[in-house]
mmCIF file of C-alpha atoms in Angstrom:
data_model
loop_
_atom_site.group_PDB
_atom_site.id
_atom_site.type_symbol
_atom_site.label_atom_id
_atom_site.label_comp_id
_atom_site.label_asym_id
_atom_site.label_seq_id
_atom_site.Cartn_x
_atom_site.Cartn_y
_atom_site.Cartn_z
ATOM 1 C CA UNK A 215 83.300 113.521 109.274
ATOM 2 C CA UNK A 216 84.570 112.979 105.720
ATOM 3 C CA UNK A 217 88.143 114.142 105.237
ATOM 4 C CA UNK A 218 90.899 113.649 102.689
ATOM 5 C CA UNK A 219 94.612 113.015 102.580
ATOM 6 C CA UNK A 220 96.504 114.850 99.846
ATOM 7 C CA UNK A 221 100.084 113.888 98.980
ATOM 8 C CA UNK A 222 102.824 116.060 97.576
ATOM 9 C CA UNK A 223 102.658 113.995 94.356
ATOM 10 C CA UNK A 224 98.969 115.089 93.973
ATOM 11 C CA UNK A 225 97.460 111.732 94.943
ATOM 12 C CA UNK A 226 94.248 112.049 96.972
ATOM 13 C CA UNK A 227 92.779 109.516 99.426
ATOM 14 C CA UNK A 228 89.305 110.091 100.842
ATOM 15 C CA UNK A 229 88.500 108.838 104.351
ATOM 16 C CA UNK A 230 86.837 109.459 107.709
ATOM 17 C CA UNK A 231 88.382 111.735 110.326
ATOM 18 C CA UNK A 232 88.988 110.750 113.953
ATOM 19 C CA UNK A 233 90.934 112.290 116.802
ATOM 20 C CA UNK A 234 91.617 115.986 116.321
ATOM 21 C CA UNK A 235 89.919 117.487 113.254
ATOM 22 C CA UNK A 236 92.524 120.186 112.707
ATOM 23 C CA UNK A 237 94.000 120.672 109.246
ATOM 24 C CA UNK A 238 97.679 119.716 109.207
ATOM 25 C CA UNK A 239 100.696 119.214 106.931
ATOM 26 C CA UNK A 240 103.452 116.777 107.946
ATOM 27 C CA UNK A 241 105.974 114.383 106.454
ATOM 28 C CA UNK A 242 104.312 111.018 105.828
ATOM 29 C CA UNK A 243 105.989 107.700 106.738
ATOM 30 C CA UNK A 244 104.787 104.137 107.307
ATOM 31 C CA UNK A 245 105.165 101.600 110.113
ATOM 32 C CA UNK A 246 104.805 97.830 109.655
ATOM 33 C CA UNK A 247 104.261 96.897 113.330
ATOM 34 C CA UNK A 248 101.310 94.611 114.069
ATOM 35 C CA UNK A 249 100.990 95.836 117.672
ATOM 36 C CA UNK A 250 102.159 98.855 119.632
ATOM 37 C CA UNK A 251 100.104 101.730 118.284
ATOM 38 C CA UNK A 252 100.149 103.383 121.726
ATOM 39 C CA UNK A 253 103.949 103.265 121.853
ATOM 40 C CA UNK A 254 104.101 104.683 118.316
ATOM 41 C CA UNK A 255 101.561 107.380 119.176
ATOM 42 C CA UNK A 256 103.686 108.507 122.136
ATOM 43 C CA UNK A 257 107.206 107.994 120.713
ATOM 44 C CA UNK A 258 108.942 111.413 120.490
ATOM 45 C CA UNK A 259 110.875 110.233 117.427
ATOM 46 C CA UNK A 260 107.621 110.598 115.440
ATOM 47 C CA UNK A 261 107.347 114.288 116.365
ATOM 48 C CA UNK A 262 105.382 116.126 113.632
ATOM 49 C CA UNK A 263 105.043 113.105 111.330
ATOM 50 C CA UNK A 264 102.022 111.359 109.825
ATOM 51 C CA UNK A 265 102.358 107.607 110.386
ATOM 52 C CA UNK A 266 100.632 105.153 108.057
ATOM 53 C CA UNK A 267 99.918 101.953 109.995
ATOM 54 C CA UNK A 268 100.089 99.009 107.583
ATOM 55 C CA UNK A 269 98.385 96.703 110.099
ATOM 56 C CA UNK A 270 94.700 97.189 109.214
ATOM 57 C CA UNK A 271 92.993 97.449 112.633
ATOM 58 C CA UNK A 272 93.989 100.217 115.053
ATOM 59 C CA UNK A 273 92.435 101.006 118.445
ATOM 60 C CA UNK A 274 91.097 97.525 119.234
ATOM 61 C CA UNK A 275 92.852 97.143 122.605
ATOM 62 C CA UNK A 276 92.569 100.756 123.728
ATOM 63 C CA UNK A 277 95.106 102.731 125.747
ATOM 64 C CA UNK A 278 96.702 101.757 129.063
ATOM 65 C CA UNK A 279 98.280 104.196 131.505
ATOM 66 C CA UNK A 280 101.487 102.137 131.772
ATOM 67 C CA UNK A 281 102.447 102.015 128.088
ATOM 68 C CA UNK A 282 103.109 105.640 127.184
ATOM 69 C CA UNK A 283 106.599 106.343 125.845
ATOM 70 C CA UNK A 284 106.468 110.079 126.574
ATOM 71 C CA UNK A 285 104.558 112.369 128.872
ATOM 72 C CA UNK A 286 103.317 114.588 126.034
ATOM 73 C CA UNK A 287 102.663 112.708 122.753
ATOM 74 C CA UNK A 288 103.486 114.865 119.720
ATOM 75 C CA UNK A 289 102.825 112.642 116.718
ATOM 76 C CA UNK A 290 101.452 114.616 113.783
ATOM 77 C CA UNK A 291 98.751 112.128 112.869
ATOM 78 C CA UNK A 292 97.645 108.531 112.312
ATOM 79 C CA UNK A 293 96.564 107.162 108.926
ATOM 80 C CA UNK A 294 94.787 103.808 109.243
ATOM 81 C CA UNK A 295 92.602 101.347 107.365
ATOM 82 C CA UNK A 296 90.105 100.678 110.143
ATOM 83 C CA UNK A 297 89.759 102.593 113.396
ATOM 84 C CA UNK A 298 88.063 100.788 116.307
ATOM 85 C CA UNK A 299 86.414 103.254 118.736
ATOM 86 C CA UNK A 300 85.219 100.547 121.173
ATOM 87 C CA UNK A 301 88.260 98.646 122.477
ATOM 88 C CA UNK A 302 88.064 95.327 124.290
ATOM 89 C CA UNK A 303 90.858 94.910 126.817
ATOM 90 C CA UNK A 304 90.676 94.482 130.605
ATOM 91 C CA UNK A 305 93.553 96.930 131.137
ATOM 92 C CA UNK A 306 92.324 99.668 128.801
ATOM 93 C CA UNK A 307 91.610 102.952 130.551
ATOM 94 C CA UNK A 308 90.882 105.128 127.512
ATOM 95 C CA UNK A 309 90.383 104.947 123.764
ATOM 96 C CA UNK A 310 93.043 106.018 121.315
ATOM 97 C CA UNK A 311 90.736 108.772 120.083
ATOM 98 C CA UNK A 312 90.493 110.209 123.605
ATOM 99 C CA UNK A 313 94.268 110.602 123.693
ATOM 100 C CA UNK A 314 94.479 111.977 120.163
ATOM 101 C CA UNK A 315 91.905 114.655 120.981
ATOM 102 C CA UNK A 316 93.676 115.568 124.231
ATOM 103 C CA UNK A 317 97.022 116.029 122.451
ATOM 104 C CA UNK A 318 95.672 117.486 119.194
ATOM 105 C CA UNK A 319 96.710 114.533 117.015
ATOM 106 C CA UNK A 320 94.799 114.196 113.758
ATOM 107 C CA UNK A 321 93.615 110.909 112.292
ATOM 108 C CA UNK A 322 92.040 109.603 109.107
ATOM 109 C CA UNK A 323 90.618 106.102 108.559
ATOM 110 C CA UNK A 324 89.167 104.105 105.657
ATOM 111 C CA UNK A 325 92.434 104.653 103.774
ATOM 112 C CA UNK A 326 94.005 101.979 101.545
ATOM 113 C CA UNK A 327 97.128 101.734 103.680
ATOM 114 C CA UNK A 328 98.643 98.922 101.582
ATOM 115 C CA UNK A 329 98.577 101.200 98.545
ATOM 116 C CA UNK A 330 99.846 104.083 100.647
ATOM 117 C CA UNK A 331 102.851 102.050 101.854
ATOM 118 C CA UNK A 332 103.690 101.080 98.261
ATOM 119 C CA UNK A 333 103.558 104.721 97.184
ATOM 120 C CA UNK A 334 105.963 105.738 99.970
ATOM 121 C CA UNK A 335 108.308 102.822 99.219
ATOM 122 C CA UNK A 336 108.379 103.681 95.520
ATOM 123 C CA UNK A 337 108.512 107.474 95.725
ATOM 124 C CA UNK A 338 109.919 108.060 99.207
ATOM 125 C CA UNK A 339 108.647 109.944 102.232
ATOM 126 C CA UNK A 340 106.947 113.186 101.243
ATOM 127 C CA UNK A 341 104.725 115.990 102.457
ATOM 128 C CA UNK A 342 101.072 115.209 103.118
ATOM 129 C CA UNK A 343 97.993 117.209 104.096
ATOM 130 C CA UNK A 344 94.949 116.041 106.070
ATOM 131 C CA UNK A 345 92.058 118.420 105.484
ATOM 132 C CA UNK A 346 88.302 118.682 104.964
ATOM 133 C CA UNK A 347 86.869 116.784 102.015
ATOM 134 C CA UNK A 348 85.769 120.034 100.335
ATOM 135 C CA UNK A 349 89.109 121.885 100.432
ATOM 136 C CA UNK A 350 89.940 122.854 96.806
ATOM 137 C CA UNK A 351 92.880 121.028 95.257
ATOM 138 C CA UNK A 352 94.777 124.185 94.327
ATOM 139 C CA UNK A 353 94.532 125.331 97.946
ATOM 140 C CA UNK A 354 95.789 121.930 99.128
ATOM 141 C CA UNK A 355 98.813 122.032 96.833
ATOM 142 C CA UNK A 356 99.625 125.591 97.874
ATOM 143 C CA UNK A 357 99.697 124.532 101.535
ATOM 144 C CA UNK A 358 101.927 121.573 100.709
ATOM 145 C CA UNK A 359 104.306 123.734 98.682
ATOM 146 C CA UNK A 360 104.518 126.311 101.479
ATOM 147 C CA UNK A 361 105.340 123.732 104.148
ATOM 148 C CA UNK A 362 108.984 123.541 105.219
ATOM 149 C CA UNK A 363 110.374 120.502 107.000
ATOM 150 C CA UNK A 364 111.108 121.402 110.636
ATOM 151 C CA UNK A 365 114.611 121.622 112.087
ATOM 152 C CA UNK A 366 115.938 121.431 115.659
ATOM 153 C CA UNK A 367 113.072 119.164 116.630
ATOM 154 C CA UNK A 368 115.008 117.727 119.573
ATOM 155 C CA UNK A 369 114.698 121.064 121.367
ATOM 156 C CA UNK A 370 110.898 120.670 121.175
ATOM 157 C CA UNK A 371 110.712 117.178 122.714
ATOM 158 C CA UNK A 372 113.540 117.153 125.278
ATOM 159 C CA UNK A 373 112.654 117.517 128.960
ATOM 160 C CA UNK A 374 112.578 121.083 130.275
ATOM 161 C CA UNK A 375 114.474 120.297 133.464
ATOM 162 C CA UNK A 376 116.417 117.319 134.880
ATOM 163 C CA UNK A 377 114.527 114.479 136.536
ATOM 164 C CA UNK A 378 115.489 111.193 138.188
ATOM 165 C CA UNK A 379 114.306 107.603 138.224
ATOM 166 C CA UNK A 380 115.937 105.470 140.903
ATOM 167 C CA UNK A 381 116.340 101.709 140.997
ATOM 168 C CA UNK A 382 116.130 99.351 143.948
ATOM 169 C CA UNK A 383 119.575 98.123 145.024
ATOM 170 C CA UNK A 384 121.247 100.339 142.406
ATOM 171 C CA UNK A 385 124.863 99.676 141.514
ATOM 172 C CA UNK A 386 125.389 102.279 138.816
ATOM 173 C CA UNK A 387 124.482 105.892 138.136
ATOM 174 C CA UNK A 388 123.703 106.895 134.560
ATOM 175 C CA UNK A 389 123.037 110.234 132.914
ATOM 176 C CA UNK A 390 120.625 110.062 129.983
ATOM 177 C CA UNK A 391 120.901 112.917 127.497
ATOM 178 C CA UNK A 392 117.270 113.345 126.499
ATOM 179 C CA UNK A 393 116.960 113.894 122.759
ATOM 180 C CA UNK A 394 113.415 112.508 122.921
ATOM 181 C CA UNK A 395 113.949 109.385 124.978
ATOM 182 C CA UNK A 396 111.345 106.642 125.178
ATOM 183 C CA UNK A 397 110.363 105.981 128.773
ATOM 184 C CA UNK A 398 110.925 102.246 128.442
ATOM 185 C CA UNK A 399 114.640 102.963 128.069
ATOM 186 C CA UNK A 400 114.565 104.449 131.556
ATOM 187 C CA UNK A 401 112.574 101.452 132.839
ATOM 188 C CA UNK A 402 115.096 99.000 131.357
ATOM 189 C CA UNK A 403 118.048 100.815 132.905
ATOM 190 C CA UNK A 404 116.261 100.768 136.279
ATOM 191 C CA UNK A 405 115.624 97.032 135.889
ATOM 192 C CA UNK A 406 119.352 96.555 135.321
ATOM 193 C CA UNK A 407 120.162 98.225 138.638
ATOM 194 C CA UNK A 408 120.898 101.738 137.420
ATOM 195 C CA UNK A 409 119.835 105.026 138.941
ATOM 196 C CA UNK A 410 118.997 107.324 136.029
ATOM 197 C CA UNK A 411 119.283 111.097 135.859
ATOM 198 C CA UNK A 412 117.637 112.466 132.696
ATOM 199 C CA UNK A 413 118.993 115.825 131.562
ATOM 200 C CA UNK A 414 117.789 118.190 128.800
ATOM 201 C CA UNK A 415 119.454 117.916 125.431
ATOM 202 C CA UNK A 416 121.374 121.197 125.799
ATOM 203 C CA UNK A 417 123.129 120.201 129.049
ATOM 204 C CA UNK A 418 126.903 120.582 128.588
ATOM 205 C CA UNK A 419 129.511 117.942 129.332
ATOM 206 C CA UNK A 420 130.794 119.644 132.500
ATOM 207 C CA UNK A 421 127.310 119.580 134.001
ATOM 208 C CA UNK A 422 126.915 115.936 132.994
ATOM 209 C CA UNK A 423 130.202 114.940 134.611
ATOM 210 C CA UNK A 424 129.397 116.921 137.763
ATOM 211 C CA UNK A 425 126.975 114.109 138.621
ATOM 212 C CA UNK A 426 129.848 111.567 138.599
ATOM 213 C CA UNK A 427 128.070 109.151 136.262
ATOM 214 C CA UNK A 428 129.273 105.599 135.719
ATOM 215 C CA UNK A 429 127.933 105.869 132.152
ATOM 216 C CA UNK A 430 126.252 108.289 129.767
ATOM 217 C CA UNK A 431 123.417 107.335 127.441
ATOM 218 C CA UNK A 432 122.388 109.265 124.304
ATOM 219 C CA UNK A 433 118.761 108.627 123.431
ATOM 220 C CA UNK A 434 116.583 108.361 120.384
ATOM 221 C CA UNK A 435 114.827 111.453 119.043
ATOM 222 C CA UNK A 436 113.350 113.130 115.964
ATOM 223 C CA UNK A 437 114.787 114.923 112.978
ATOM 224 C CA UNK A 438 118.125 115.429 111.251
ATOM 225 C CA UNK A 439 121.065 114.292 113.425
ATOM 226 C CA UNK A 440 123.206 117.142 112.073
ATOM 227 C CA UNK A 441 120.888 119.551 113.903
ATOM 228 C CA UNK A 442 121.829 118.028 117.265
ATOM 229 C CA UNK A 443 125.084 119.949 117.648
ATOM 230 C CA UNK A 444 125.093 120.069 121.457
ATOM 231 C CA UNK A 445 124.901 116.287 121.761
ATOM 232 C CA UNK A 446 127.605 115.825 119.111
ATOM 233 C CA UNK A 447 129.931 118.104 121.083
ATOM 234 C CA UNK A 448 129.104 116.244 124.304
ATOM 235 C CA UNK A 449 130.160 112.942 122.742
ATOM 236 C CA UNK A 450 133.454 114.502 121.664
ATOM 237 C CA UNK A 451 134.033 115.836 125.182
ATOM 238 C CA UNK A 452 133.004 112.679 127.054
ATOM 239 C CA UNK A 453 134.395 109.954 124.815
ATOM 240 C CA UNK A 454 137.231 108.195 126.602
ATOM 241 C CA UNK A 455 136.201 109.703 129.951
ATOM 242 C CA UNK A 456 133.178 107.518 130.706
ATOM 243 C CA UNK A 457 131.392 104.551 129.040
ATOM 244 C CA UNK A 458 128.844 105.726 126.452
ATOM 245 C CA UNK A 459 125.890 103.950 124.834
ATOM 246 C CA UNK A 460 123.604 105.403 122.171
ATOM 247 C CA UNK A 461 120.554 104.218 120.290
ATOM 248 C CA UNK A 462 118.793 105.506 117.170
ATOM 249 C CA UNK A 463 119.495 109.277 117.049
ATOM 250 C CA UNK A 464 122.143 108.628 119.713
ATOM 251 C CA UNK A 465 123.803 106.206 117.290
ATOM 252 C CA UNK A 466 123.879 108.862 114.587
ATOM 253 C CA UNK A 467 125.188 111.494 117.015
ATOM 254 C CA UNK A 468 128.050 109.210 118.059
ATOM 255 C CA UNK A 469 128.835 108.567 114.386
ATOM 256 C CA UNK A 470 128.965 112.293 113.587
ATOM 257 C CA UNK A 471 131.156 112.962 116.629
ATOM 258 C CA UNK A 472 133.627 110.385 115.296
ATOM 259 C CA UNK A 473 133.883 111.882 111.823
ATOM 260 C CA UNK A 474 131.314 109.775 109.985
ATOM 261 C CA UNK A 475 128.490 111.200 107.884
ATOM 262 C CA UNK A 476 124.747 110.592 107.904
ATOM 263 C CA UNK A 477 122.200 110.709 105.087
ATOM 264 C CA UNK A 478 118.420 110.713 104.775
ATOM 265 C CA UNK A 479 116.971 107.423 103.585
ATOM 266 C CA UNK A 480 114.301 107.145 100.897
ATOM 267 C CA UNK A 481 111.595 105.965 103.292
ATOM 268 C CA UNK A 482 113.429 104.936 106.455
ATOM 269 C CA UNK A 483 112.985 101.925 108.731
ATOM 270 C CA UNK A 484 109.862 101.754 110.898
ATOM 271 C CA UNK A 485 108.389 98.622 112.377
ATOM 272 C CA UNK A 486 108.923 95.731 114.754
ATOM 273 C CA UNK A 487 110.135 93.152 112.254
ATOM 274 C CA UNK A 488 113.491 94.309 110.852
ATOM 275 C CA UNK A 489 116.194 91.600 110.678
ATOM 276 C CA UNK A 490 119.630 92.671 111.909
ATOM 277 C CA UNK A 491 122.718 90.459 111.939
ATOM 278 C CA UNK A 492 125.042 90.650 114.914
ATOM 279 C CA UNK A 493 128.429 90.396 113.186
ATOM 280 C CA UNK A 494 130.239 89.422 116.386
ATOM 281 C CA UNK A 495 128.359 86.137 116.841
ATOM 282 C CA UNK A 496 126.460 85.599 113.585
ATOM 283 C CA UNK A 497 123.022 85.682 115.201
ATOM 284 C CA UNK A 498 120.094 87.425 113.544
ATOM 285 C CA UNK A 499 117.891 89.627 115.725
ATOM 286 C CA UNK A 500 114.382 90.769 114.861
ATOM 287 C CA UNK A 501 114.363 94.412 115.869
ATOM 288 C CA UNK A 502 112.130 97.424 116.432
ATOM 289 C CA UNK A 503 113.153 100.446 114.357
ATOM 290 C CA UNK A 504 112.126 104.037 113.750
ATOM 291 C CA UNK A 505 114.497 106.298 111.850
ATOM 292 C CA UNK A 506 114.809 108.352 108.660
ATOM 293 C CA UNK A 507 118.598 108.689 108.652
ATOM 294 C CA UNK A 508 121.455 106.211 108.374
ATOM 295 C CA UNK A 509 125.233 106.296 108.838
ATOM 296 C CA UNK A 510 127.782 106.234 106.024
ATOM 297 C CA UNK A 511 130.795 104.097 106.888
ATOM 298 C CA UNK A 512 134.239 103.906 105.285
ATOM 299 C CA UNK A 513 136.588 101.421 107.028
ATOM 300 C CA UNK A 514 139.644 103.114 105.526
ATOM 301 C CA UNK A 515 138.741 106.430 107.125
ATOM 302 C CA UNK A 516 137.284 105.134 110.383
ATOM 303 C CA UNK A 517 139.459 102.207 111.448
ATOM 304 C CA UNK A 518 138.753 102.902 115.149
ATOM 305 C CA UNK A 519 135.076 102.040 114.635
ATOM 306 C CA UNK A 520 134.086 98.448 113.939
ATOM 307 C CA UNK A 521 130.657 97.609 112.545
ATOM 308 C CA UNK A 522 128.913 95.207 114.923
ATOM 309 C CA UNK A 523 125.417 95.014 113.394
ATOM 310 C CA UNK A 524 124.114 95.070 109.824
ATOM 311 C CA UNK A 525 120.572 95.399 108.456
ATOM 312 C CA UNK A 526 119.807 92.352 106.312
ATOM 313 C CA UNK A 527 117.199 94.150 104.202
ATOM 314 C CA UNK A 528 119.407 96.918 102.804
ATOM 315 C CA UNK A 529 122.823 96.314 104.469
ATOM 316 C CA UNK A 530 122.844 99.661 106.259
ATOM 317 C CA UNK A 531 124.988 100.081 109.388
ATOM 318 C CA UNK A 532 122.948 99.129 112.476
ATOM 319 C CA UNK A 533 125.662 99.276 115.123
ATOM 320 C CA UNK A 534 129.326 99.848 115.839
ATOM 321 C CA UNK A 535 131.822 99.858 118.683
ATOM 322 C CA UNK A 536 135.016 101.856 119.185
ATOM 323 C CA UNK A 537 138.178 99.778 119.336
ATOM 324 C CA UNK A 538 139.890 101.982 121.954
ATOM 325 C CA UNK A 539 137.252 103.939 123.861
ATOM 326 C CA UNK A 540 134.323 102.461 125.780
ATOM 327 C CA UNK A 541 131.596 103.619 123.411
ATOM 328 C CA UNK A 542 129.098 101.720 121.267
ATOM 329 C CA UNK A 543 125.721 102.289 119.651
ATOM 330 C CA UNK A 544 122.925 100.703 117.647
ATOM 331 C CA UNK A 545 120.462 102.167 115.189
ATOM 332 C CA UNK A 546 117.459 100.227 116.471
ATOM 333 C CA UNK A 547 115.511 100.010 119.755
ATOM 334 C CA UNK A 548 116.650 97.325 122.237
ATOM 335 C CA UNK A 549 114.260 98.583 124.943
ATOM 336 C CA UNK A 550 111.571 96.520 123.185
ATOM 337 C CA UNK A 551 108.457 98.625 123.596
ATOM 338 C CA UNK A 552 106.308 96.793 122.638
ATOM 339 C CA UNK A 553 108.829 94.298 121.258
ATOM 340 C CA UNK A 554 110.500 92.150 120.040
ATOM 341 C CA UNK A 555 112.949 91.480 122.862
ATOM 342 C CA UNK A 556 115.855 89.961 120.919
ATOM 343 C CA UNK A 557 118.219 92.869 121.613
ATOM 344 C CA UNK A 558 117.798 93.509 125.327
ATOM 345 C CA UNK A 559 121.294 92.064 125.907
ATOM 346 C CA UNK A 560 122.720 95.402 124.731
ATOM 347 C CA UNK A 561 121.812 96.957 128.079
ATOM 348 C CA UNK A 562 123.841 94.173 129.731
ATOM 349 C CA UNK A 563 126.793 95.081 127.513
ATOM 350 C CA UNK A 564 126.523 98.667 128.757
ATOM 351 C CA UNK A 565 126.539 97.361 132.336
ATOM 352 C CA UNK A 566 129.659 95.314 131.573
ATOM 353 C CA UNK A 567 131.397 98.387 130.152
ATOM 354 C CA UNK A 568 130.642 100.348 133.328
ATOM 355 C CA UNK A 569 131.717 97.433 135.506
ATOM 356 C CA UNK A 570 135.082 97.206 133.728
ATOM 357 C CA UNK A 571 135.577 100.977 133.857
ATOM 358 C CA UNK A 572 135.020 100.935 137.640
ATOM 359 C CA UNK A 573 137.205 97.887 138.088
ATOM 360 C CA UNK A 574 134.267 96.301 139.876
ATOM 361 C CA UNK A 575 134.695 92.668 138.904
ATOM 362 C CA UNK A 576 132.457 91.442 141.754
ATOM 363 C CA UNK A 577 129.475 93.680 140.903
#
């Protein structure tokens, strides 16, 4: 079915619909990953966003049951150059369109995604509408003008009740505050010998500590970090009491809890090829990223926080560690789903923090 994509700046791209054929307005962003469309499709951090995939061929290796990053994908829609409805992969169990129909995710193909990415880079993320080819332009613009960016999105993607994932021969117990956590984070913590209890975003610090955790993890998630007031308060309550690690939204939450500010970027960082310099050892990591917001840092005002990682493309803050309390965070995704795997050592650093806090030198 012929459909069209209409941008807030009045640009129109005609294409072919796939997945759900609902009409929808979302914020439009782009991702430069060459693989991993299933992980992107199911990443809660993309809640209610249209994602332009700059890699031209999407759907060619299908969908596998093991690679979902959430139980209920909630991406707004996929915008692609070429959609492949007949995947070739021994492990594929379904097509991407099957999943998109099941979870009401819209798609449009035959779009010049290179041009689209340039538009977003030059003008910034904006509202976009996917609709029928015959929808009048004045009606399209009215729908775009009426759309309001959502708030409190974490409450829509967090788990509804606590759940556990246990590890063989576990040495540590961790509570994950679920702001929209990717499931591979849980898998990585299990691999490192950690039992994981995942709790809903609104769980208070007393409830968290009632489980006697060796560490607390604040996850990734969608939306404006200033909306995530419960998690910010939890960091304030727990900091200094137990080792804390945060990634992506968790990084921003930890920053806000320590008096820093955040701001919305022009078009964000999304892809599996972002270079980040580790300032403690000088090494450069190629990282997976997905965020719209970044942290403002002033060393004169925040001397207790030391920047540990810096983005080499725009010099934004990608990580910091507290000089007194056992708390650190990074803006990117070390769980490496689907990759790269340069930053997996950060989970080991979290283990070391918990080991030192327990005085367990032989663990």
